[in-house]
PDB file of C-alpha atoms in Angstrom:
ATOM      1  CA  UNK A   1       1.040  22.613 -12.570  1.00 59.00           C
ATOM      2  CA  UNK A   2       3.666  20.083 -12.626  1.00 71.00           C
ATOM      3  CA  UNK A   3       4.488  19.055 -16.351  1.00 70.00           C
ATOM      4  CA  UNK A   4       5.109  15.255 -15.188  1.00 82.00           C
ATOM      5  CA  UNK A   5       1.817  15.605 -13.808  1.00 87.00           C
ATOM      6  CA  UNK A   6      -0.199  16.696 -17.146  1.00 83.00           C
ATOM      7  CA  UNK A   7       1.703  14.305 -19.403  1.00 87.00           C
ATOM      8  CA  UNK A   8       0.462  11.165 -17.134  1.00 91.00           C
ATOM      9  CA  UNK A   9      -3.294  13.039 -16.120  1.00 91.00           C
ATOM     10  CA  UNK A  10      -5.558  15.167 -17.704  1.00 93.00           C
ATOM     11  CA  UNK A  11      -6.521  17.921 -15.124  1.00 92.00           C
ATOM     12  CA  UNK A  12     -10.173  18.528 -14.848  1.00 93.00           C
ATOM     13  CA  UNK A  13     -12.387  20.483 -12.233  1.00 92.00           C
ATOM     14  CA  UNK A  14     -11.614  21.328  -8.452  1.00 91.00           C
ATOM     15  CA  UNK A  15     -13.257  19.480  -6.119  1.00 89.00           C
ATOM     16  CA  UNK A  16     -12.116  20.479  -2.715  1.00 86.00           C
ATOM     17  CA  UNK A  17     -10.225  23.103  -0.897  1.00 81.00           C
ATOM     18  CA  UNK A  18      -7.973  22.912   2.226  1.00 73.00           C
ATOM     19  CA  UNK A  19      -5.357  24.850   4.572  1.00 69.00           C
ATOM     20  CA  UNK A  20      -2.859  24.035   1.837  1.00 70.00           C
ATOM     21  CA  UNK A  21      -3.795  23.486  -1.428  1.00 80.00           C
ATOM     22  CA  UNK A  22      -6.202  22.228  -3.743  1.00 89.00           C
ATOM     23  CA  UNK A  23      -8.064  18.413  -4.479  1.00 91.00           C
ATOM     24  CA  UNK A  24      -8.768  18.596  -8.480  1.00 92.00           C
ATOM     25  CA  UNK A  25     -10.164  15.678 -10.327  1.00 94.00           C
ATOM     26  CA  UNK A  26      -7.860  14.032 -13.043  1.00 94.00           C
ATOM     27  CA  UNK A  27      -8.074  11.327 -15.367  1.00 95.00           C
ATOM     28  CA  UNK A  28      -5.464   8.732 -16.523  1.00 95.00           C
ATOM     29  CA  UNK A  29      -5.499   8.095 -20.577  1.00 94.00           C
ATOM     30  CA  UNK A  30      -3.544   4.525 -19.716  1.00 93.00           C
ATOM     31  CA  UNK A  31      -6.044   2.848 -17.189  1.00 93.00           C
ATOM     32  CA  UNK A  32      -9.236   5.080 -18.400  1.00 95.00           C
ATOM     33  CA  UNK A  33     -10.092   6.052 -14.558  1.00 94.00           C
ATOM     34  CA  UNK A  34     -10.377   9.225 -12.723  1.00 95.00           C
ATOM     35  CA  UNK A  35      -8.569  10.096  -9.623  1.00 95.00           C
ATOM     36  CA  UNK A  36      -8.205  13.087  -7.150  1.00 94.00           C
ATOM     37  CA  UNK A  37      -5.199  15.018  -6.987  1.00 93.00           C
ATOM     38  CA  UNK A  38      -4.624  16.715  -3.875  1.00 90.00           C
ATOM     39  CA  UNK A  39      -1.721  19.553  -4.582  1.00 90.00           C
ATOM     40  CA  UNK A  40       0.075  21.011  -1.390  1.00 85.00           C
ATOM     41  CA  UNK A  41       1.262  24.207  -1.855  1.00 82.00           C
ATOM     42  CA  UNK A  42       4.847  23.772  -0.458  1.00 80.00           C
ATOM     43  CA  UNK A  43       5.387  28.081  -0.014  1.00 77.00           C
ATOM     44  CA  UNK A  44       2.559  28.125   2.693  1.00 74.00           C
ATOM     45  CA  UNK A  45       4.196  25.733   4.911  1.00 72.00           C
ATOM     46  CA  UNK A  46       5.286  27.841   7.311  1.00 71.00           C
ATOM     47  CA  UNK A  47       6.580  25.563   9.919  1.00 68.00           C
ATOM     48  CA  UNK A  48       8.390  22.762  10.572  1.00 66.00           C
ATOM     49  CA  UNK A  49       5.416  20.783  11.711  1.00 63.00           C
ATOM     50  CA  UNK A  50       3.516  21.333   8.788  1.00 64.00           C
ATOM     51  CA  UNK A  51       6.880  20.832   6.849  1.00 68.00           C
ATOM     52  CA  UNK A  52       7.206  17.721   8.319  1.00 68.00           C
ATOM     53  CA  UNK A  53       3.459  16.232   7.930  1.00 67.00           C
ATOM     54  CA  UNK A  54       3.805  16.706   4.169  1.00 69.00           C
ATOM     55  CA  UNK A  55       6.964  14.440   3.813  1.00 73.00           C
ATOM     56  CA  UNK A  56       4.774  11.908   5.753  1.00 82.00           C
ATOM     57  CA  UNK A  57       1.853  12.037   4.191  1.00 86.00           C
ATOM     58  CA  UNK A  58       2.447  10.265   1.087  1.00 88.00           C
ATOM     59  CA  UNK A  59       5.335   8.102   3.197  1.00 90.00           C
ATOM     60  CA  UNK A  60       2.028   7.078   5.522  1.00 93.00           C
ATOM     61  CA  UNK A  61       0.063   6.457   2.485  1.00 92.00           C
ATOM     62  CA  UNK A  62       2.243   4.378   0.917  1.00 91.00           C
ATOM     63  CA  UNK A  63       2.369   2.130   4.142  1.00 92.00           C
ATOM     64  CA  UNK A  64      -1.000   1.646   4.368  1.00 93.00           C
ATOM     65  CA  UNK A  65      -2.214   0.947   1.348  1.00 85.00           C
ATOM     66  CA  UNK A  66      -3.592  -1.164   0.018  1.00 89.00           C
ATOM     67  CA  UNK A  67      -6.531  -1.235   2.502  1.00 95.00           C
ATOM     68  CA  UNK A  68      -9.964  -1.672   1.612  1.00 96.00           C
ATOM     69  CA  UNK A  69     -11.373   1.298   4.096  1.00 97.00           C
ATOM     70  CA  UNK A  70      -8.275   3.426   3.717  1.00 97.00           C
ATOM     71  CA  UNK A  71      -7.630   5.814   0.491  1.00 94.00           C
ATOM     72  CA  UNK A  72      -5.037   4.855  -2.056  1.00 93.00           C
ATOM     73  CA  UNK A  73      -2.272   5.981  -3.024  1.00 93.00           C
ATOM     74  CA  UNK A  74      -1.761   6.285  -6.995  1.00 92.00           C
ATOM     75  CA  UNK A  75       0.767   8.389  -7.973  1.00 92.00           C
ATOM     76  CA  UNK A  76       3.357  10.830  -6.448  1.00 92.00           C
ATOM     77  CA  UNK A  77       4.340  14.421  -8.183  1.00 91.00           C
ATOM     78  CA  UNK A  78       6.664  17.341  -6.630  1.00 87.00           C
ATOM     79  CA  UNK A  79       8.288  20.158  -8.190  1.00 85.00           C
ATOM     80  CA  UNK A  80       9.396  23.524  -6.843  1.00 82.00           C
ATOM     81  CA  UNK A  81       6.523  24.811  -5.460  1.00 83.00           C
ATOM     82  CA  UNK A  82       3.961  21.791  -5.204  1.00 86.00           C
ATOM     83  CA  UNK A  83       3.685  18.082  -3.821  1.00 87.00           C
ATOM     84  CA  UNK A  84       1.044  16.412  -5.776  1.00 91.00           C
ATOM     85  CA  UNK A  85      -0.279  13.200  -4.403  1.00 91.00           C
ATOM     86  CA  UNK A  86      -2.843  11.354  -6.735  1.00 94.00           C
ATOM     87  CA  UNK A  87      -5.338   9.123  -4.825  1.00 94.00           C
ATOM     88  CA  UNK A  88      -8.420   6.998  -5.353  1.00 93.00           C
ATOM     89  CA  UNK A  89     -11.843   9.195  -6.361  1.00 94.00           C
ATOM     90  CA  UNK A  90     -14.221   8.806  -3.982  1.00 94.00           C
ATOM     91  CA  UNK A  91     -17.622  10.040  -4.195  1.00 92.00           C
ATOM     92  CA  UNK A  92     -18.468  13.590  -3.489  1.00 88.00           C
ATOM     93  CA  UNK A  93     -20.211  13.601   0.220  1.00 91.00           C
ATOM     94  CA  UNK A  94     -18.628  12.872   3.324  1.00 94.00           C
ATOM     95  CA  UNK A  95     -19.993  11.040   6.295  1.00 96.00           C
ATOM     96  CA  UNK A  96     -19.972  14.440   7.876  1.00 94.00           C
ATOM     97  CA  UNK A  97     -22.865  15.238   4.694  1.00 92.00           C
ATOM     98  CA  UNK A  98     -24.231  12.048   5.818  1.00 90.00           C
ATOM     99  CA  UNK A  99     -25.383  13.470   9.467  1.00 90.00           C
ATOM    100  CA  UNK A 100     -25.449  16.756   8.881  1.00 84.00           C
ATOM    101  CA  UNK A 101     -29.001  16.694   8.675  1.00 78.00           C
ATOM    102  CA  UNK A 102     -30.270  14.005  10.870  1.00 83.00           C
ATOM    103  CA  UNK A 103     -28.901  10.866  12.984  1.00 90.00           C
ATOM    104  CA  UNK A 104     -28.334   7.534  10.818  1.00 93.00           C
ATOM    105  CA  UNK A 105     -30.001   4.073  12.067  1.00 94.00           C
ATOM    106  CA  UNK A 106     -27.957   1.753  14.662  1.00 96.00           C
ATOM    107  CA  UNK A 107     -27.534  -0.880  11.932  1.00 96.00           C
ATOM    108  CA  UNK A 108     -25.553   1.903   9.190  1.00 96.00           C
ATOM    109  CA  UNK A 109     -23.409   3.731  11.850  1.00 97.00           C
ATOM    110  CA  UNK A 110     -22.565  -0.010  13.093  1.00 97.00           C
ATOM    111  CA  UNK A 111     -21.334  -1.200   9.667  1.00 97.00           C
ATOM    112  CA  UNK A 112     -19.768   2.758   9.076  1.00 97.00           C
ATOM    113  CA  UNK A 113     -17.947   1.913  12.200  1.00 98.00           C
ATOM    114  CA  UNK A 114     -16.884  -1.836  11.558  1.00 98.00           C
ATOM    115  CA  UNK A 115     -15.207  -0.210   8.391  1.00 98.00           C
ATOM    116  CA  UNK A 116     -13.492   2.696   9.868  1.00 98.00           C
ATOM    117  CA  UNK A 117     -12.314   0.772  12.830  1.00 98.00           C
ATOM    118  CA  UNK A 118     -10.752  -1.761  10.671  1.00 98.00           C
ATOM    119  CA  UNK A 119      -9.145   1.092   9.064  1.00 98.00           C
ATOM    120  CA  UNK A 120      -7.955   2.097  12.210  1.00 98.00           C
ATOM    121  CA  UNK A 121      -6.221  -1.119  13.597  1.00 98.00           C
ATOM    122  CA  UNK A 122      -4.491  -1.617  10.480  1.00 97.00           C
ATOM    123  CA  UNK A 123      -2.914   1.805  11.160  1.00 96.00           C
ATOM    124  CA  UNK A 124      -1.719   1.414  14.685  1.00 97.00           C
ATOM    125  CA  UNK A 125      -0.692  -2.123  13.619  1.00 96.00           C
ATOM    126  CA  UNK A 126       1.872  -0.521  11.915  1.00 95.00           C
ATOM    127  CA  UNK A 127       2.646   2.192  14.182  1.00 94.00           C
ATOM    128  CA  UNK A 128       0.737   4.998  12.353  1.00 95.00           C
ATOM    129  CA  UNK A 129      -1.839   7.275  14.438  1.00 95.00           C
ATOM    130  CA  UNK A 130      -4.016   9.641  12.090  1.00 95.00           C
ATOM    131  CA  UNK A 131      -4.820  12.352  14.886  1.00 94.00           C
ATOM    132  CA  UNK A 132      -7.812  13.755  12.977  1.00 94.00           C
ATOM    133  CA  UNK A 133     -10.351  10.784  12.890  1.00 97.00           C
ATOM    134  CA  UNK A 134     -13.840  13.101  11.903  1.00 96.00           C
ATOM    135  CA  UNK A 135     -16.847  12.823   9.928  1.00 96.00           C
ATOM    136  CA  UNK A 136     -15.270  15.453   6.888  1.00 94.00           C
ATOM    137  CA  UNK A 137     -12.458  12.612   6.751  1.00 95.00           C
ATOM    138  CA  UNK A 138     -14.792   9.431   6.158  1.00 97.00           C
ATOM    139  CA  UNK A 139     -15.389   9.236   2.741  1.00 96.00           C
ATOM    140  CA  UNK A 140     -16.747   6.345   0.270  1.00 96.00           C
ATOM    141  CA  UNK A 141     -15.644   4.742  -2.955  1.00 94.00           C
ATOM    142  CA  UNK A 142     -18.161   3.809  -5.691  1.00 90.00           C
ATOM    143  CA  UNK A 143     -19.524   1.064  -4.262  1.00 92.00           C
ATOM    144  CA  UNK A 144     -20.176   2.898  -0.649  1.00 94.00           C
ATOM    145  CA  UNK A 145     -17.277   1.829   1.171  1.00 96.00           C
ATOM    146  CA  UNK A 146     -15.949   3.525   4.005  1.00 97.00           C
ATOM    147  CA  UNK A 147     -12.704   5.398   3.277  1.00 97.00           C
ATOM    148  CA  UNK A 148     -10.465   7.063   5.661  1.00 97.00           C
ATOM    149  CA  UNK A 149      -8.995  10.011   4.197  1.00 93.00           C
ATOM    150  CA  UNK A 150      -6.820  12.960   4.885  1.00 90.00           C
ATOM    151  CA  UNK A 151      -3.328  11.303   6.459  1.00 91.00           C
ATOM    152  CA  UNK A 152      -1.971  14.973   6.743  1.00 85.00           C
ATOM    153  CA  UNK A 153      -1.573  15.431  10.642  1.00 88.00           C
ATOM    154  CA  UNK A 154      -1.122  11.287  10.573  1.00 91.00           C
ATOM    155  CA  UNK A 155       2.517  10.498  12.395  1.00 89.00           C
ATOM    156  CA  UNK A 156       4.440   7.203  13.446  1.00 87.00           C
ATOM    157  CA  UNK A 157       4.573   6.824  16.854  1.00 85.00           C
ATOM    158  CA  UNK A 158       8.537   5.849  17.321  1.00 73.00           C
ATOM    159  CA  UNK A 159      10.595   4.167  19.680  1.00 62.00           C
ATOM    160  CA  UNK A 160       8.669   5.396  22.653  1.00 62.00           C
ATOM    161  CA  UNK A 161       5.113   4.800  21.471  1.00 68.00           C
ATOM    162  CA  UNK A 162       4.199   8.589  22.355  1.00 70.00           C
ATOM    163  CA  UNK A 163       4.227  11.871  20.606  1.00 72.00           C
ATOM    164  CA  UNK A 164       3.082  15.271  22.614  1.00 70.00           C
ATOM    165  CA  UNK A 165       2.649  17.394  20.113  1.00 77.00           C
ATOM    166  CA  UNK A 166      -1.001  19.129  19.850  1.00 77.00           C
ATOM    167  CA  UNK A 167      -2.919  18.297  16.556  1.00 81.00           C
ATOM    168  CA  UNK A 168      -6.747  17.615  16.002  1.00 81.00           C
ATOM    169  CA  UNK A 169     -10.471  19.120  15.194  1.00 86.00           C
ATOM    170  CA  UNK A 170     -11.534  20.550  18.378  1.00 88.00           C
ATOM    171  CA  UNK A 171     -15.329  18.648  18.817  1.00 92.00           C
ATOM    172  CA  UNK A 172     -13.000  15.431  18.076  1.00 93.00           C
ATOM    173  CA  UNK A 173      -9.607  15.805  19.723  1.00 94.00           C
ATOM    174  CA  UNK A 174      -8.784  13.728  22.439  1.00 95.00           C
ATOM    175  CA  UNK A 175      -8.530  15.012  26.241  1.00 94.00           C
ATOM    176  CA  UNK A 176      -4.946  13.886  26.761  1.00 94.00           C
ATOM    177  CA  UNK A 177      -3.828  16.062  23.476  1.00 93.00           C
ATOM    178  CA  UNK A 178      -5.149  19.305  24.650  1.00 92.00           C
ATOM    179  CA  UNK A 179      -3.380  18.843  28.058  1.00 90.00           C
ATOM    180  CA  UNK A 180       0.289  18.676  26.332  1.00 86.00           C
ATOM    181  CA  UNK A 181       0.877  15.157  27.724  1.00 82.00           C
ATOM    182  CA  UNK A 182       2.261  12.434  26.143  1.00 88.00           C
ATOM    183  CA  UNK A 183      -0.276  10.371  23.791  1.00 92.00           C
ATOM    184  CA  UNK A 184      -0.550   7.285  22.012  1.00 94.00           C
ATOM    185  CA  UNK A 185      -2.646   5.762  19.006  1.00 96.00           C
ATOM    186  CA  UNK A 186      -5.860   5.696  21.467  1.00 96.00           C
ATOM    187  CA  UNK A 187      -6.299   9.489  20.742  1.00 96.00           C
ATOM    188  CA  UNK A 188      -7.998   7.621  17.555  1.00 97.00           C
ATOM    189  CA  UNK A 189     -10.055   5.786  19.124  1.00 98.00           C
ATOM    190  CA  UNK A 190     -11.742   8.498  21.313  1.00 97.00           C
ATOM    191  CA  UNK A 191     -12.505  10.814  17.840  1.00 97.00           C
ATOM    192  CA  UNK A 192     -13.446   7.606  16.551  1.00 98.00           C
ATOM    193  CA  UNK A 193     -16.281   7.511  19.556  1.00 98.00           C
ATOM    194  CA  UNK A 194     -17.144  10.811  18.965  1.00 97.00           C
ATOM    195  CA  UNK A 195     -17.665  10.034  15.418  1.00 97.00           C
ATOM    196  CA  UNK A 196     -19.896   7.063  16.579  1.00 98.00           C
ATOM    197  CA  UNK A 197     -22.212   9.448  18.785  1.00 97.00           C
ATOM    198  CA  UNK A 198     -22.175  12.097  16.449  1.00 96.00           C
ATOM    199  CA  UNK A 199     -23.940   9.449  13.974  1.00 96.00           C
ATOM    200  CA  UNK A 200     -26.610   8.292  16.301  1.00 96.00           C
ATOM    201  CA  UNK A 201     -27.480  11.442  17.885  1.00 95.00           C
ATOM    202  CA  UNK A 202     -26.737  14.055  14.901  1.00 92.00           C
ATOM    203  CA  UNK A 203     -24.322  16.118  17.163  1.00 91.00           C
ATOM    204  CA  UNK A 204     -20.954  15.826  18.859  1.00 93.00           C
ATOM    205  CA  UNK A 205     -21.501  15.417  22.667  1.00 95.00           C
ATOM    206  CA  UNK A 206     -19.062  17.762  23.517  1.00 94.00           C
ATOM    207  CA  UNK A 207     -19.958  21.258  22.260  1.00 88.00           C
ATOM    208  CA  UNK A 208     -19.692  24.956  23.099  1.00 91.00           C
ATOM    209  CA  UNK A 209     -20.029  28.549  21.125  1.00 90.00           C
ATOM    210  CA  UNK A 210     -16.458  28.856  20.546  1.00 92.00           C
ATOM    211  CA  UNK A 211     -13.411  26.634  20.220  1.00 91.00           C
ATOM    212  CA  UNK A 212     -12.065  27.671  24.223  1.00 92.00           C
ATOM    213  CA  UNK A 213     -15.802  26.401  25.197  1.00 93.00           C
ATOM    214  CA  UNK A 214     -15.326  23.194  23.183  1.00 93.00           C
ATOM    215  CA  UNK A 215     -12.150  22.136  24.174  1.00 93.00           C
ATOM    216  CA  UNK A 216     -13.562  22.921  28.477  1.00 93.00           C
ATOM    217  CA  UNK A 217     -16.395  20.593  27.175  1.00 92.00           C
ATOM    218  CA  UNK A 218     -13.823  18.071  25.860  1.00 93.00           C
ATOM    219  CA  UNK A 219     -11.307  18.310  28.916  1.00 92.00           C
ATOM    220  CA  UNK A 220     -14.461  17.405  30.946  1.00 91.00           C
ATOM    221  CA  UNK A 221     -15.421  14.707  28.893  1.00 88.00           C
ATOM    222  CA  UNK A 222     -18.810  14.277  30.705  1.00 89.00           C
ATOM    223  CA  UNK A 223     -20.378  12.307  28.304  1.00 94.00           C
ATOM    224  CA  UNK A 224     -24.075  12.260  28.648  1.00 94.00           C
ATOM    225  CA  UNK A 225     -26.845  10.538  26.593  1.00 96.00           C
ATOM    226  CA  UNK A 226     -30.191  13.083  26.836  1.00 94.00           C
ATOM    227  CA  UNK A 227     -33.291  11.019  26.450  1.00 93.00           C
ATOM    228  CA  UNK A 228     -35.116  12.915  23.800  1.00 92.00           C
ATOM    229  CA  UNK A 229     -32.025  11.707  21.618  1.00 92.00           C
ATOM    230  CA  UNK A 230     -31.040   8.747  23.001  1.00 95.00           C
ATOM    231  CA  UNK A 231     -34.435   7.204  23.772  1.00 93.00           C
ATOM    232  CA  UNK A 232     -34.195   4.765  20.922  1.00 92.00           C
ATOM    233  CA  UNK A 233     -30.485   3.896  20.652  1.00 96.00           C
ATOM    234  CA  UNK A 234     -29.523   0.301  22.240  1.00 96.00           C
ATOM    235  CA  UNK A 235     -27.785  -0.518  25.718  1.00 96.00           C
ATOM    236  CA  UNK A 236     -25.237  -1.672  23.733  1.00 96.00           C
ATOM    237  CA  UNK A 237     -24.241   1.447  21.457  1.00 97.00           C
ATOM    238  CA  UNK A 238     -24.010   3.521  24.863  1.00 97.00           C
ATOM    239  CA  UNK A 239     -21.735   0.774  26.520  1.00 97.00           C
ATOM    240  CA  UNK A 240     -19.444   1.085  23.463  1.00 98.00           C
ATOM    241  CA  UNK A 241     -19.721   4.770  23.566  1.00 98.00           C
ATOM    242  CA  UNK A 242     -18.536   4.880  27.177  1.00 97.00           C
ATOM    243  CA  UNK A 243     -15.562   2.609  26.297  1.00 98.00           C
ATOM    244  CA  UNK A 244     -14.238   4.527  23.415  1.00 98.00           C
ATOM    245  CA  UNK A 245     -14.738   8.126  24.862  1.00 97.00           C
ATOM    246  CA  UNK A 246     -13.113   7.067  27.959  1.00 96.00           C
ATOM    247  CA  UNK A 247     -10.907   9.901  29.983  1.00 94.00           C
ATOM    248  CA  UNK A 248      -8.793   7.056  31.450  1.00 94.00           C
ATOM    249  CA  UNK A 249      -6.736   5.795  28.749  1.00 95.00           C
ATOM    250  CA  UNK A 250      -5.988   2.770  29.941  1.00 95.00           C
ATOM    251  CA  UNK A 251      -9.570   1.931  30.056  1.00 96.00           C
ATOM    252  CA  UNK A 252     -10.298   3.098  26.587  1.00 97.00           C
ATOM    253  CA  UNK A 253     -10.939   0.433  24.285  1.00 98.00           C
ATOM    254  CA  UNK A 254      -8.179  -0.290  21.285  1.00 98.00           C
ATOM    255  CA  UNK A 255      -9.775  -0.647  17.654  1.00 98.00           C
ATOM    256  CA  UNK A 256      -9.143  -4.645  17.881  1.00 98.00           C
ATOM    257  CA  UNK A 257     -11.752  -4.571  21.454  1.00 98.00           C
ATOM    258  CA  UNK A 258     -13.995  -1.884  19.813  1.00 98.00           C
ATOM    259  CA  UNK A 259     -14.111  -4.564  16.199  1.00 98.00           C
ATOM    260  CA  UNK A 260     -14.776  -7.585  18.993  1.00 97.00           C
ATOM    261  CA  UNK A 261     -17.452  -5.271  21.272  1.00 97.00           C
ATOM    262  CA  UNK A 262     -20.857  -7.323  20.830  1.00 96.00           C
ATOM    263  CA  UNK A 263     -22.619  -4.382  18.737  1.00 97.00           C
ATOM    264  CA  UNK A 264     -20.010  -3.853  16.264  1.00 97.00           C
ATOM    265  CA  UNK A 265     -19.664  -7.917  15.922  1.00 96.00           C
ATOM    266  CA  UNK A 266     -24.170  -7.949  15.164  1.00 93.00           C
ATOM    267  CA  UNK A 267     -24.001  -5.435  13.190  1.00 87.00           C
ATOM    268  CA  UNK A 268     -25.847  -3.087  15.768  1.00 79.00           C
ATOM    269  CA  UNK A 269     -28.749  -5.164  15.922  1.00 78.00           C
ATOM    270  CA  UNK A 270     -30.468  -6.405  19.287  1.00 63.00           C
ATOM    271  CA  UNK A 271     -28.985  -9.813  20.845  1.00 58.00           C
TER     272      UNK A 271
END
């Protein structure tokens, strides 16, 4: 562990494991908080892609923040073998904990969404697209805030306002990724309608038994709304739903229409 590191945080418990390293929980002597850590293991980057999204991470972080509904960035470690980036602690489940069970009222995926939309404009106002909006990366602060998390496949978009190159969660991924075409920030907004269904009807609407099946279902994008689910969710969550996972892109909503789209504004209550 980075000496640097232990001299400004006490390291305490793991509390997550990813592709590359390790999210502990630390706490800061000077300000009397606790914080995750998230350390990369640098020696299983094995490409220049990967190579790449870990000198942007923390770049992309830095950016953003502060925002209230994206994580912040603390602190910044690296030695030899290890980036360590120290962020906010946020609470323990995910929004992916929060439907894993069962679908959540209009009214709570409508403010979830208001907050993770906001999130997302502020990115692409800045020329950031995350490119793995999912339920495992909404998280919440202390007082039940919407967080988005995990910036680690998150790139600028450049000069041209496109990138190509093919990054995502297959039930959230956008169509136009797994084609190899040129994409822009509205990939978001798709996973961000996925996320949206997945809340009100307690499953992705694009599914299959393996990941080949999944992405056919996605390239499809034949988004249906089966009455035994959707029998109780409003006119107006489907219309949004159908503007956000929306094949033709230039149809597809941006986050500022989605925060304007009459459900998000009432708070998913009838009008």
């Amino acid at each position: 562990m980075c000496e640097s590191l232990k001299n400004t945080y006490q390291i305490c418990e793991e509390i997550g494991r990813g592709r590359f390293g390790t999210i502990y929980r630390v706490f800061s002597p000077a300000t009397n908080e606790f914080y995750a850590c998230k350390t990369i293991n640098k020696t299983l980057l094995t490409d220049d892609t990967d190579r790449e999204c870990l000198q942007n991470e923390p770049k992309i972080l830095s950016l953003l923040s502060p925002h209230p509904n994206i994580t912040h960035l603390h602190a910044l470690f690296e030695d030899d073998d290890s980036l360590h980036i120290v962020l906010e602690l946020c609470q323990s489940h995910t929004l992916y904990d929060l439907v894993l069970h069962q679908p959540v009222s209009e009214s709570e995926a409508a403010s979830h969404m208001q907050q993770l939309l906001s999130a997302v404009a502020h990115m692409h106002r800045l020329g950031v697209v995350h490119r793995d909006i999912k339920p495992e990366n909404v998280l919440f602060d202390s007082r039940g805030r919407v967080k988005l998390a995990d910036f680690g496949s998150a790139c600028w978009l450049g000069e041209e306002g496109v990138v190509t190159s093919v990054v995502g969660t297959p039930y959230y991924v956008a169509p136009e990724v797994l084609m190899g075409r040129e994409y822009d920030e509205k990939v978001d907004l798709w996973s961000a309608g996925v996320v949206l269904y997945t809340m009100l009807a307690g499953m992705p609407p694009f599914y299959g038994e393996t990941v080949t099946e999944i992405f056919e279902a996605v390239l499809r994008g034949n988004l249906r709304f089966p009455t035994k689910v959707f029998r109780n969710v409003s006119m107006e969550a489907k219309d949004l739903l159908r503007k956000l996972i929306c094949r033709d892109v230039s149809r597809r909503f941006s986050a500022e229409q989605a925060l304007r789209h009459p459900w998000i504004v009432n708070r998913g209550e009838a009008t």
